[in-house]
Amino acid sequence: QVQLGESGGGLVQAGASLRLSCATSGLTFSRYTMGWFRQAPGKEREFVAAISWSYGNTNYADSVKGRFTISRDNAKNTVYLQMNNLKPEDTAVYSCAARYSSSADGVARAYGYWGQGTQVTVSS
């Protein structure tokens, strides 16, 4: 059974940093591209970042480039999202997702496995 579990969310002030973690089990982690998506209240889910299993290629949404960094530890079956200089507009539920592909694009429907999400709230 594939499981993805996010942690690290919380309430912070604008300008602060958070690191999200997504621990996985039940899949050959090193062969999956991992992504982070977020959904704010009343808005559609949007792509944040992805990292492929091959060569660790990364892809970021324009809104987070230069502030967020995605990384993975294949030995720990875990993907991370380092979020710096957080802004109130970053407030959302952040979910990790996995896809059996080398592509790091942000097409949500291509990701077959999803975690439950962790809340990130950034106050101004």
CSV table of N, CA, C and O in Angstrom, one decimal:
chain,number,residue,atom,x,y,z
A,1,GLN,N,0.8,-1.2,0.0
A,1,GLN,CA,0.0,0.0,0.0
A,1,GLN,C,0.9,1.2,0.0
A,1,GLN,O,1.7,1.4,0.9
A,2,VAL,N,0.7,2.1,-1.0
A,2,VAL,CA,1.4,3.3,-1.1
A,2,VAL,C,0.9,4.4,-0.1
A,2,VAL,O,-0.3,4.6,0.0
A,3,GLN,N,1.8,5.0,0.6
A,3,GLN,CA,1.4,6.0,1.6
A,3,GLN,C,2.4,7.2,1.4
A,3,GLN,O,3.6,7.0,1.3
A,4,LEU,N,1.8,8.4,1.5
A,4,LEU,CA,2.6,9.6,1.5
A,4,LEU,C,2.1,10.5,2.6
A,4,LEU,O,0.9,10.7,2.8
A,5,GLY,N,3.0,10.9,3.5
A,5,GLY,CA,2.7,11.7,4.7
A,5,GLY,C,3.5,13.0,4.8
A,5,GLY,O,4.7,12.9,4.9
A,6,GLU,N,2.8,14.1,4.7
A,6,GLU,CA,3.4,15.4,4.8
A,6,GLU,C,3.6,15.8,6.3
A,6,GLU,O,2.7,15.5,7.1
A,7,SER,N,4.6,16.6,6.6
A,7,SER,CA,4.8,17.2,7.9
A,7,SER,C,5.5,18.5,7.7
A,7,SER,O,6.1,18.8,6.6
A,8,GLY,N,5.5,19.4,8.7
A,8,GLY,CA,6.3,20.6,8.7
A,8,GLY,C,5.5,21.9,8.5
A,8,GLY,O,6.1,22.9,8.6
A,9,GLY,N,4.2,21.7,8.3
A,9,GLY,CA,3.5,23.0,8.1
A,9,GLY,C,3.3,23.7,9.5
A,9,GLY,O,3.7,23.2,10.5
A,10,GLY,N,2.7,24.9,9.4
A,10,GLY,CA,2.5,25.7,10.6
A,10,GLY,C,2.1,27.1,10.2
A,10,GLY,O,1.8,27.4,9.1
A,11,LEU,N,2.0,27.9,11.3
A,11,LEU,CA,1.7,29.3,11.2
A,11,LEU,C,3.0,30.1,11.4
A,11,LEU,O,3.6,30.0,12.5
A,12,VAL,N,3.3,30.9,10.4
A,12,VAL,CA,4.5,31.8,10.5
A,12,VAL,C,4.2,33.2,10.0
A,12,VAL,O,3.1,33.4,9.4
A,13,GLN,N,5.1,34.1,10.3
A,13,GLN,CA,4.9,35.4,9.8
A,13,GLN,C,5.6,35.6,8.5
A,13,GLN,O,6.5,34.8,8.1
A,14,ALA,N,5.1,36.6,7.7
A,14,ALA,CA,5.7,36.9,6.4
A,14,ALA,C,7.2,37.0,6.6
A,14,ALA,O,7.7,37.7,7.5
A,15,GLY,N,8.0,36.5,5.6
A,15,GLY,CA,9.4,36.5,5.7
A,15,GLY,C,10.1,35.4,6.3
A,15,GLY,O,11.3,35.2,6.2
A,16,ALA,N,9.3,34.5,7.0
A,16,ALA,CA,9.9,33.4,7.7
A,16,ALA,C,10.1,32.2,6.7
A,16,ALA,O,9.8,32.3,5.5
A,17,SER,N,10.7,31.2,7.3
A,17,SER,CA,10.9,29.9,6.5
A,17,SER,C,10.3,28.7,7.1
A,17,SER,O,10.1,28.7,8.3
A,18,LEU,N,10.0,27.8,6.3
A,18,LEU,CA,9.5,26.5,6.7
A,18,LEU,C,10.1,25.4,5.8
A,18,LEU,O,10.3,25.7,4.6
A,19,ARG,N,10.2,24.2,6.4
A,19,ARG,CA,10.6,23.1,5.5
A,19,ARG,C,9.6,22.0,5.7
A,19,ARG,O,9.4,21.5,6.8
A,20,LEU,N,9.0,21.7,4.6
A,20,LEU,CA,8.0,20.6,4.5
A,20,LEU,C,8.7,19.3,4.2
A,20,LEU,O,9.7,19.3,3.4
A,21,SER,N,8.2,18.2,4.8
A,21,SER,CA,8.7,16.9,4.5
A,21,SER,C,7.6,16.0,4.0
A,21,SER,O,6.4,16.2,4.5
A,22,CYS,N,7.9,15.1,3.1
A,22,CYS,CA,6.9,14.1,2.7
A,22,CYS,C,7.6,12.7,2.7
A,22,CYS,O,8.4,12.4,1.9
A,23,ALA,N,7.2,11.9,3.7
A,23,ALA,CA,7.8,10.6,3.8
A,23,ALA,C,6.9,9.6,3.1
A,23,ALA,O,5.6,9.7,3.1
A,24,THR,N,7.5,8.7,2.3
A,24,THR,CA,6.7,7.8,1.5
A,24,THR,C,7.0,6.3,1.9
A,24,THR,O,8.1,6.0,2.5
A,25,SER,N,6.1,5.5,1.6
A,25,SER,CA,6.3,4.0,1.8
A,25,SER,C,5.4,3.3,0.7
A,25,SER,O,4.5,3.9,0.2
A,26,GLY,N,5.9,2.1,0.4
A,26,GLY,CA,5.1,1.3,-0.5
A,26,GLY,C,5.4,1.5,-1.9
A,26,GLY,O,4.7,0.9,-2.8
A,27,LEU,N,6.4,2.3,-2.3
A,27,LEU,CA,6.7,2.5,-3.7
A,27,LEU,C,8.2,2.5,-3.8
A,27,LEU,O,9.0,2.8,-2.8
A,28,THR,N,8.7,2.3,-5.0
A,28,THR,CA,10.2,2.3,-5.2
A,28,THR,C,10.5,3.8,-5.4
A,28,THR,O,10.5,4.3,-6.6
A,29,PHE,N,10.7,4.5,-4.3
A,29,PHE,CA,10.8,5.9,-4.3
A,29,PHE,C,11.8,6.5,-5.4
A,29,PHE,O,11.5,7.5,-6.0
A,30,SER,N,12.9,5.8,-5.6
A,30,SER,CA,14.0,6.3,-6.4
A,30,SER,C,13.5,6.3,-7.9
A,30,SER,O,14.2,6.9,-8.7
A,31,ARG,N,12.4,5.7,-8.2
A,31,ARG,CA,11.9,5.6,-9.6
A,31,ARG,C,10.7,6.5,-9.8
A,31,ARG,O,10.0,6.4,-10.8
A,32,TYR,N,10.4,7.4,-8.8
A,32,TYR,CA,9.2,8.2,-8.9
A,32,TYR,C,9.6,9.7,-8.9
A,32,TYR,O,10.5,10.1,-8.1
A,33,THR,N,9.0,10.4,-9.8
A,33,THR,CA,9.1,11.9,-9.8
A,33,THR,C,8.2,12.3,-8.6
A,33,THR,O,7.0,11.8,-8.5
A,34,MET,N,8.6,13.3,-7.8
A,34,MET,CA,7.9,13.8,-6.7
A,34,MET,C,7.5,15.2,-6.9
A,34,MET,O,8.3,16.0,-7.4
A,35,GLY,N,6.3,15.6,-6.5
A,35,GLY,CA,5.8,17.0,-6.7
A,35,GLY,C,5.2,17.5,-5.5
A,35,GLY,O,4.7,16.7,-4.6
A,36,TRP,N,5.2,18.8,-5.4
A,36,TRP,CA,4.4,19.5,-4.3
A,36,TRP,C,3.4,20.4,-5.0
A,36,TRP,O,3.7,21.1,-6.0
A,37,PHE,N,2.2,20.3,-4.5
A,37,PHE,CA,1.1,21.2,-5.0
A,37,PHE,C,0.5,21.9,-3.8
A,37,PHE,O,0.7,21.4,-2.6
A,38,ARG,N,-0.3,22.9,-4.0
A,38,ARG,CA,-1.0,23.6,-2.9
A,38,ARG,C,-2.4,24.0,-3.4
A,38,ARG,O,-2.6,24.2,-4.5
A,39,GLN,N,-3.2,24.2,-2.4
A,39,GLN,CA,-4.6,24.6,-2.6
A,39,GLN,C,-5.0,25.6,-1.5
A,39,GLN,O,-5.0,25.2,-0.3
A,40,ALA,N,-5.3,26.8,-1.9
A,40,ALA,CA,-5.8,27.8,-1.0
A,40,ALA,C,-7.3,27.7,-1.0
A,40,ALA,O,-7.9,27.3,-1.9
A,41,PRO,N,-7.9,28.2,0.1
A,41,PRO,CA,-9.4,28.2,0.2
A,41,PRO,C,-10.0,28.9,-1.0
A,41,PRO,O,-9.6,30.1,-1.3
A,42,GLY,N,-11.0,28.3,-1.6
A,42,GLY,CA,-11.7,28.9,-2.7
A,42,GLY,C,-10.9,29.0,-4.0
A,42,GLY,O,-11.4,29.5,-5.0
A,43,LYS,N,-9.8,28.3,-4.0
A,43,LYS,CA,-8.9,28.3,-5.3
A,43,LYS,C,-8.7,26.9,-5.7
A,43,LYS,O,-8.8,26.0,-5.0
A,44,GLU,N,-8.3,26.8,-7.0
A,44,GLU,CA,-7.9,25.5,-7.5
A,44,GLU,C,-6.5,25.1,-7.1
A,44,GLU,O,-5.7,26.0,-6.7
A,45,ARG,N,-6.3,23.8,-7.1
A,45,ARG,CA,-5.0,23.3,-6.7
A,45,ARG,C,-4.0,23.8,-7.8
A,45,ARG,O,-4.3,23.8,-9.0
A,46,GLU,N,-2.8,24.2,-7.3
A,46,GLU,CA,-1.8,24.7,-8.2
A,46,GLU,C,-0.5,24.0,-8.0
A,46,GLU,O,-0.1,23.6,-6.8
A,47,PHE,N,0.3,23.8,-9.0
A,47,PHE,CA,1.6,23.2,-9.0
A,47,PHE,C,2.6,24.2,-8.2
A,47,PHE,O,2.5,25.4,-8.4
A,48,VAL,N,3.4,23.6,-7.4
A,48,VAL,CA,4.5,24.3,-6.8
A,48,VAL,C,5.9,24.0,-7.2
A,48,VAL,O,6.6,24.8,-7.7
A,49,ALA,N,6.2,22.7,-7.2
A,49,ALA,CA,7.5,22.3,-7.5
A,49,ALA,C,7.5,20.8,-7.8
A,49,ALA,O,6.7,20.0,-7.2
A,50,ALA,N,8.5,20.3,-8.5
A,50,ALA,CA,8.7,18.9,-8.8
A,50,ALA,C,10.1,18.5,-9.0
A,50,ALA,O,10.9,19.4,-9.4
A,51,ILE,N,10.5,17.3,-8.6
A,51,ILE,CA,11.8,16.8,-8.8
A,51,ILE,C,11.8,15.4,-9.4
A,51,ILE,O,11.1,14.6,-8.9
A,52,SER,N,12.5,15.2,-10.5
A,52,SER,CA,12.4,13.9,-11.2
A,52,SER,C,13.3,12.9,-10.5
A,52,SER,O,14.2,13.3,-9.7
A,53,TRP,N,13.1,11.6,-10.8
A,53,TRP,CA,14.0,10.6,-10.2
A,53,TRP,C,15.2,10.5,-11.0
A,53,TRP,O,16.3,10.1,-10.5
A,54,SER,N,15.2,10.9,-12.3
A,54,SER,CA,16.4,10.8,-13.2
A,54,SER,C,17.1,12.2,-13.1
A,54,SER,O,16.6,13.2,-13.5
A,55,TYR,N,18.3,12.2,-12.7
A,55,TYR,CA,19.2,13.3,-12.6
A,55,TYR,C,18.7,14.4,-11.7
A,55,TYR,O,19.3,15.5,-11.6
A,56,GLY,N,17.6,14.2,-11.0
A,56,GLY,CA,17.1,15.2,-10.0
A,56,GLY,C,16.7,16.5,-10.7
A,56,GLY,O,16.8,17.5,-10.1
A,57,ASN,N,16.2,16.4,-11.9
A,57,ASN,CA,15.8,17.6,-12.6
A,57,ASN,C,14.6,18.3,-11.8
A,57,ASN,O,13.7,17.6,-11.3
A,58,THR,N,14.6,19.6,-11.7
A,58,THR,CA,13.6,20.3,-10.9
A,58,THR,C,12.8,21.2,-11.8
A,58,THR,O,13.3,21.7,-12.8
A,59,ASN,N,11.6,21.5,-11.3
A,59,ASN,CA,10.7,22.4,-12.0
A,59,ASN,C,10.0,23.2,-10.9
A,59,ASN,O,9.5,22.6,-9.9
A,60,TYR,N,9.8,24.5,-11.1
A,60,TYR,CA,9.1,25.3,-10.1
A,60,TYR,C,8.1,26.2,-10.8
A,60,TYR,O,8.2,26.7,-11.9
A,61,ALA,N,7.0,26.5,-10.0
A,61,ALA,CA,6.1,27.5,-10.5
A,61,ALA,C,6.8,28.9,-10.4
A,61,ALA,O,7.6,29.1,-9.5
A,62,ASP,N,6.4,29.8,-11.3
A,62,ASP,CA,7.0,31.1,-11.3
A,62,ASP,C,6.9,31.8,-10.0
A,62,ASP,O,7.7,32.6,-9.6
A,63,SER,N,5.7,31.6,-9.3
A,63,SER,CA,5.4,32.3,-8.1
A,63,SER,C,6.4,31.9,-6.9
A,63,SER,O,6.4,32.7,-5.9
A,64,VAL,N,7.1,30.8,-7.1
A,64,VAL,CA,7.9,30.4,-5.9
A,64,VAL,C,9.4,30.3,-6.3
A,64,VAL,O,10.3,30.0,-5.5
A,65,LYS,N,9.7,30.5,-7.6
A,65,LYS,CA,11.1,30.5,-8.0
A,65,LYS,C,12.0,31.5,-7.2
A,65,LYS,O,11.6,32.6,-7.0
A,66,GLY,N,13.1,31.0,-6.8
A,66,GLY,CA,14.0,31.8,-6.0
A,66,GLY,C,13.7,31.8,-4.5
A,66,GLY,O,14.5,32.3,-3.7
A,67,ARG,N,12.6,31.3,-4.1
A,67,ARG,CA,12.2,31.3,-2.7
A,67,ARG,C,12.1,29.8,-2.2
A,67,ARG,O,12.4,29.6,-1.0
A,68,PHE,N,11.6,28.9,-3.0
A,68,PHE,CA,11.4,27.5,-2.6
A,68,PHE,C,12.4,26.6,-3.3
A,68,PHE,O,12.8,26.9,-4.4
A,69,THR,N,12.8,25.6,-2.6
A,69,THR,CA,13.7,24.6,-3.1
A,69,THR,C,13.2,23.2,-2.8
A,69,THR,O,12.9,22.9,-1.6
A,70,ILE,N,13.1,22.4,-3.8
A,70,ILE,CA,12.6,21.0,-3.7
A,70,ILE,C,13.9,20.1,-3.7
A,70,ILE,O,14.8,20.4,-4.5
A,71,SER,N,13.9,19.1,-2.8
A,71,SER,CA,15.0,18.2,-2.8
A,71,SER,C,14.5,16.8,-2.4
A,71,SER,O,13.3,16.7,-1.9
A,72,ARG,N,15.3,15.8,-2.6
A,72,ARG,CA,14.9,14.5,-2.2
A,72,ARG,C,16.0,13.7,-1.6
A,72,ARG,O,17.2,13.9,-2.0
A,73,ASP,N,15.7,12.8,-0.8
A,73,ASP,CA,16.7,11.9,-0.2
A,73,ASP,C,16.2,10.5,-0.5
A,73,ASP,O,15.3,10.0,0.2
A,74,ASN,N,16.7,9.8,-1.5
A,74,ASN,CA,16.3,8.5,-1.9
A,74,ASN,C,16.5,7.5,-0.8
A,74,ASN,O,15.8,6.5,-0.7
A,75,ALA,N,17.5,7.7,0.0
A,75,ALA,CA,17.8,6.7,1.1
A,75,ALA,C,16.7,6.8,2.2
A,75,ALA,O,16.5,5.8,2.9
A,76,LYS,N,16.1,7.9,2.3
A,76,LYS,CA,15.0,8.1,3.3
A,76,LYS,C,13.6,8.0,2.7
A,76,LYS,O,12.7,8.2,3.4
A,77,ASN,N,13.5,7.8,1.4
A,77,ASN,CA,12.2,7.8,0.7
A,77,ASN,C,11.4,9.1,1.1
A,77,ASN,O,10.2,9.0,1.3
A,78,THR,N,12.1,10.2,1.1
A,78,THR,CA,11.5,11.5,1.5
A,78,THR,C,11.8,12.6,0.5
A,78,THR,O,12.9,12.7,0.0
A,79,VAL,N,10.8,13.4,0.3
A,79,VAL,CA,11.0,14.6,-0.5
A,79,VAL,C,10.8,15.8,0.4
A,79,VAL,O,9.9,15.8,1.3
A,80,TYR,N,11.5,16.9,0.2
A,80,TYR,CA,11.4,18.1,1.0
A,80,TYR,C,11.0,19.3,0.2
A,80,TYR,O,11.3,19.4,-1.1
A,81,LEU,N,10.5,20.3,0.8
A,81,LEU,CA,10.2,21.6,0.2
A,81,LEU,C,10.7,22.7,1.2
A,81,LEU,O,10.0,22.9,2.2
A,82,GLN,N,11.8,23.3,0.9
A,82,GLN,CA,12.3,24.4,1.7
A,82,GLN,C,11.7,25.7,1.2
A,82,GLN,O,11.8,26.0,0.0
A,83,MET,N,11.0,26.3,2.1
A,83,MET,CA,10.3,27.5,1.7
A,83,MET,C,10.8,28.7,2.5
A,83,MET,O,10.8,28.8,3.7
A,84,ASN,N,11.4,29.6,1.8
A,84,ASN,CA,12.0,30.8,2.4
A,84,ASN,C,11.2,32.1,2.0
A,84,ASN,O,10.5,32.1,0.9
A,85,ASN,N,11.4,33.1,2.8
A,85,ASN,CA,10.7,34.4,2.5
A,85,ASN,C,9.2,34.2,2.1
A,85,ASN,O,8.7,34.7,1.1
A,86,LEU,N,8.6,33.5,3.0
A,86,LEU,CA,7.2,33.2,2.8
A,86,LEU,C,6.3,34.5,2.8
A,86,LEU,O,6.6,35.5,3.5
A,87,LYS,N,5.3,34.4,2.0
A,87,LYS,CA,4.4,35.5,1.8
A,87,LYS,C,3.0,35.1,2.2
A,87,LYS,O,2.6,33.9,2.1
A,88,PRO,N,2.1,36.0,2.5
A,88,PRO,CA,0.7,35.6,2.9
A,88,PRO,C,0.0,34.9,1.7
A,88,PRO,O,-0.8,34.0,2.0
A,89,GLU,N,0.4,35.2,0.5
A,89,GLU,CA,-0.2,34.5,-0.6
A,89,GLU,C,0.2,33.0,-0.8
A,89,GLU,O,-0.3,32.3,-1.6
A,90,ASP,N,1.2,32.6,0.0
A,90,ASP,CA,1.7,31.2,0.1
A,90,ASP,C,0.8,30.4,1.0
A,90,ASP,O,0.9,29.1,1.0
A,91,THR,N,-0.1,31.0,1.7
A,91,THR,CA,-1.0,30.3,2.6
A,91,THR,C,-1.9,29.3,1.8
A,91,THR,O,-2.6,29.6,0.8
A,92,ALA,N,-1.8,28.0,2.2
A,92,ALA,CA,-2.5,26.9,1.5
A,92,ALA,C,-2.3,25.6,2.2
A,92,ALA,O,-1.4,25.5,3.1
A,93,VAL,N,-3.0,24.6,1.8
A,93,VAL,CA,-2.7,23.2,2.1
A,93,VAL,C,-1.7,22.7,1.1
A,93,VAL,O,-2.0,22.8,-0.1
A,94,TYR,N,-0.6,22.3,1.6
A,94,TYR,CA,0.5,21.7,0.7
A,94,TYR,C,0.4,20.2,0.7
A,94,TYR,O,0.5,19.6,1.8
A,95,SER,N,0.4,19.7,-0.5
A,95,SER,CA,0.3,18.2,-0.6
A,95,SER,C,1.5,17.7,-1.5
A,95,SER,O,1.8,18.4,-2.5
A,96,CYS,N,2.0,16.6,-1.1
A,96,CYS,CA,3.0,16.0,-2.0
A,96,CYS,C,2.3,14.9,-2.9
A,96,CYS,O,1.3,14.4,-2.5
A,97,ALA,N,3.0,14.6,-4.0
A,97,ALA,CA,2.4,13.6,-4.9
A,97,ALA,C,3.5,12.9,-5.6
A,97,ALA,O,4.6,13.4,-5.7
A,98,ALA,N,3.2,11.7,-6.1
A,98,ALA,CA,4.2,10.9,-6.8
A,98,ALA,C,3.7,10.4,-8.1
A,98,ALA,O,2.5,10.1,-8.3
A,99,ARG,N,4.6,10.4,-9.1
A,99,ARG,CA,4.2,9.9,-10.4
A,99,ARG,C,5.4,9.0,-10.9
A,99,ARG,O,6.6,9.3,-10.8
A,100,TYR,N,5.0,7.9,-11.6
A,100,TYR,CA,5.9,6.9,-12.1
A,100,TYR,C,6.4,7.4,-13.5
A,100,TYR,O,5.9,6.9,-14.5
A,101,SER,N,7.2,8.4,-13.5
A,101,SER,CA,7.7,9.0,-14.8
A,101,SER,C,8.9,9.8,-14.5
A,101,SER,O,9.2,10.2,-13.3
A,102,SER,N,9.7,10.0,-15.5
A,102,SER,CA,10.9,10.9,-15.4
A,102,SER,C,10.6,12.3,-15.6
A,102,SER,O,11.5,13.2,-15.4
A,103,SER,N,9.4,12.6,-15.9
A,103,SER,CA,9.0,14.0,-16.2
A,103,SER,C,8.7,14.8,-14.9
A,103,SER,O,8.0,14.2,-14.0
A,104,ALA,N,9.2,16.0,-14.8
A,104,ALA,CA,9.0,16.8,-13.6
A,104,ALA,C,8.0,17.9,-13.9
A,104,ALA,O,8.1,19.0,-13.4
A,105,ASP,N,7.1,17.7,-14.9
A,105,ASP,CA,6.1,18.7,-15.2
A,105,ASP,C,5.1,18.8,-14.1
A,105,ASP,O,5.0,18.0,-13.1
A,106,GLY,N,4.3,19.9,-14.1
A,106,GLY,CA,3.3,20.1,-13.0
A,106,GLY,C,1.9,19.8,-13.3
A,106,GLY,O,1.0,20.4,-12.8
A,107,VAL,N,1.7,18.7,-14.1
A,107,VAL,CA,0.3,18.3,-14.5
A,107,VAL,C,-0.2,17.4,-13.4
A,107,VAL,O,0.2,16.3,-13.2
A,108,ALA,N,-1.1,17.9,-12.6
A,108,ALA,CA,-1.6,17.2,-11.4
A,108,ALA,C,-2.2,15.9,-11.7
A,108,ALA,O,-2.0,14.9,-11.0
A,109,ARG,N,-2.9,15.8,-12.8
A,109,ARG,CA,-3.6,14.5,-13.1
A,109,ARG,C,-2.6,13.4,-13.5
A,109,ARG,O,-3.0,12.2,-13.5
A,110,ALA,N,-1.4,13.7,-13.7
A,110,ALA,CA,-0.4,12.7,-14.1
A,110,ALA,C,0.2,12.1,-12.8
A,110,ALA,O,0.9,11.1,-12.9
A,111,TYR,N,-0.1,12.6,-11.6
A,111,TYR,CA,0.4,12.1,-10.4
A,111,TYR,C,-0.6,11.1,-9.8
A,111,TYR,O,-1.7,11.5,-9.6
A,112,GLY,N,-0.1,9.9,-9.6
A,112,GLY,CA,-1.1,8.9,-9.2
A,112,GLY,C,-1.3,8.7,-7.7
A,112,GLY,O,-2.3,8.1,-7.3
A,113,TYR,N,-0.3,9.2,-6.9
A,113,TYR,CA,-0.4,9.0,-5.5
A,113,TYR,C,-0.3,10.4,-4.8
A,113,TYR,O,0.6,11.2,-5.2
A,114,TRP,N,-1.1,10.6,-3.8
A,114,TRP,CA,-1.2,11.9,-3.1
A,114,TRP,C,-1.2,11.7,-1.6
A,114,TRP,O,-1.7,10.7,-1.1
A,115,GLY,N,-0.6,12.7,-0.9
A,115,GLY,CA,-0.7,12.7,0.5
A,115,GLY,C,-1.9,13.5,1.0
A,115,GLY,O,-2.6,14.1,0.1
A,116,GLN,N,-2.2,13.6,2.3
A,116,GLN,CA,-3.3,14.3,2.8
A,116,GLN,C,-3.1,15.8,2.9
A,116,GLN,O,-4.1,16.5,2.9
A,117,GLY,N,-1.9,16.2,2.9
A,117,GLY,CA,-1.6,17.6,3.0
A,117,GLY,C,-1.3,18.2,4.4
A,117,GLY,O,-1.6,17.6,5.4
A,118,THR,N,-0.6,19.3,4.4
A,118,THR,CA,-0.2,20.0,5.6
A,118,THR,C,-0.5,21.5,5.4
A,118,THR,O,-0.2,22.0,4.4
A,119,GLN,N,-1.1,22.1,6.4
A,119,GLN,CA,-1.5,23.5,6.3
A,119,GLN,C,-0.3,24.4,6.6
A,119,GLN,O,0.5,24.2,7.5
A,120,VAL,N,-0.1,25.3,5.7
A,120,VAL,CA,0.8,26.4,5.8
A,120,VAL,C,0.1,27.7,5.9
A,120,VAL,O,-0.7,28.0,4.9
A,121,THR,N,0.2,28.5,6.9
A,121,THR,CA,-0.4,29.8,7.1
A,121,THR,C,0.6,30.8,7.3
A,121,THR,O,1.4,30.7,8.2
A,122,VAL,N,0.6,31.9,6.5
A,122,VAL,CA,1.6,33.0,6.6
A,122,VAL,C,0.8,34.2,6.9
A,122,VAL,O,0.0,34.7,6.1
A,123,SER,N,1.1,34.8,8.0
A,123,SER,CA,0.4,36.0,8.5
A,123,SER,C,1.3,37.3,8.0
A,123,SER,O,2.5,37.2,7.9
A,124,SER,N,0.6,38.3,7.8
A,124,SER,CA,1.2,39.6,7.3
A,124,SER,C,1.7,40.4,8.5
A,124,SER,O,1.3,40.2,9.6
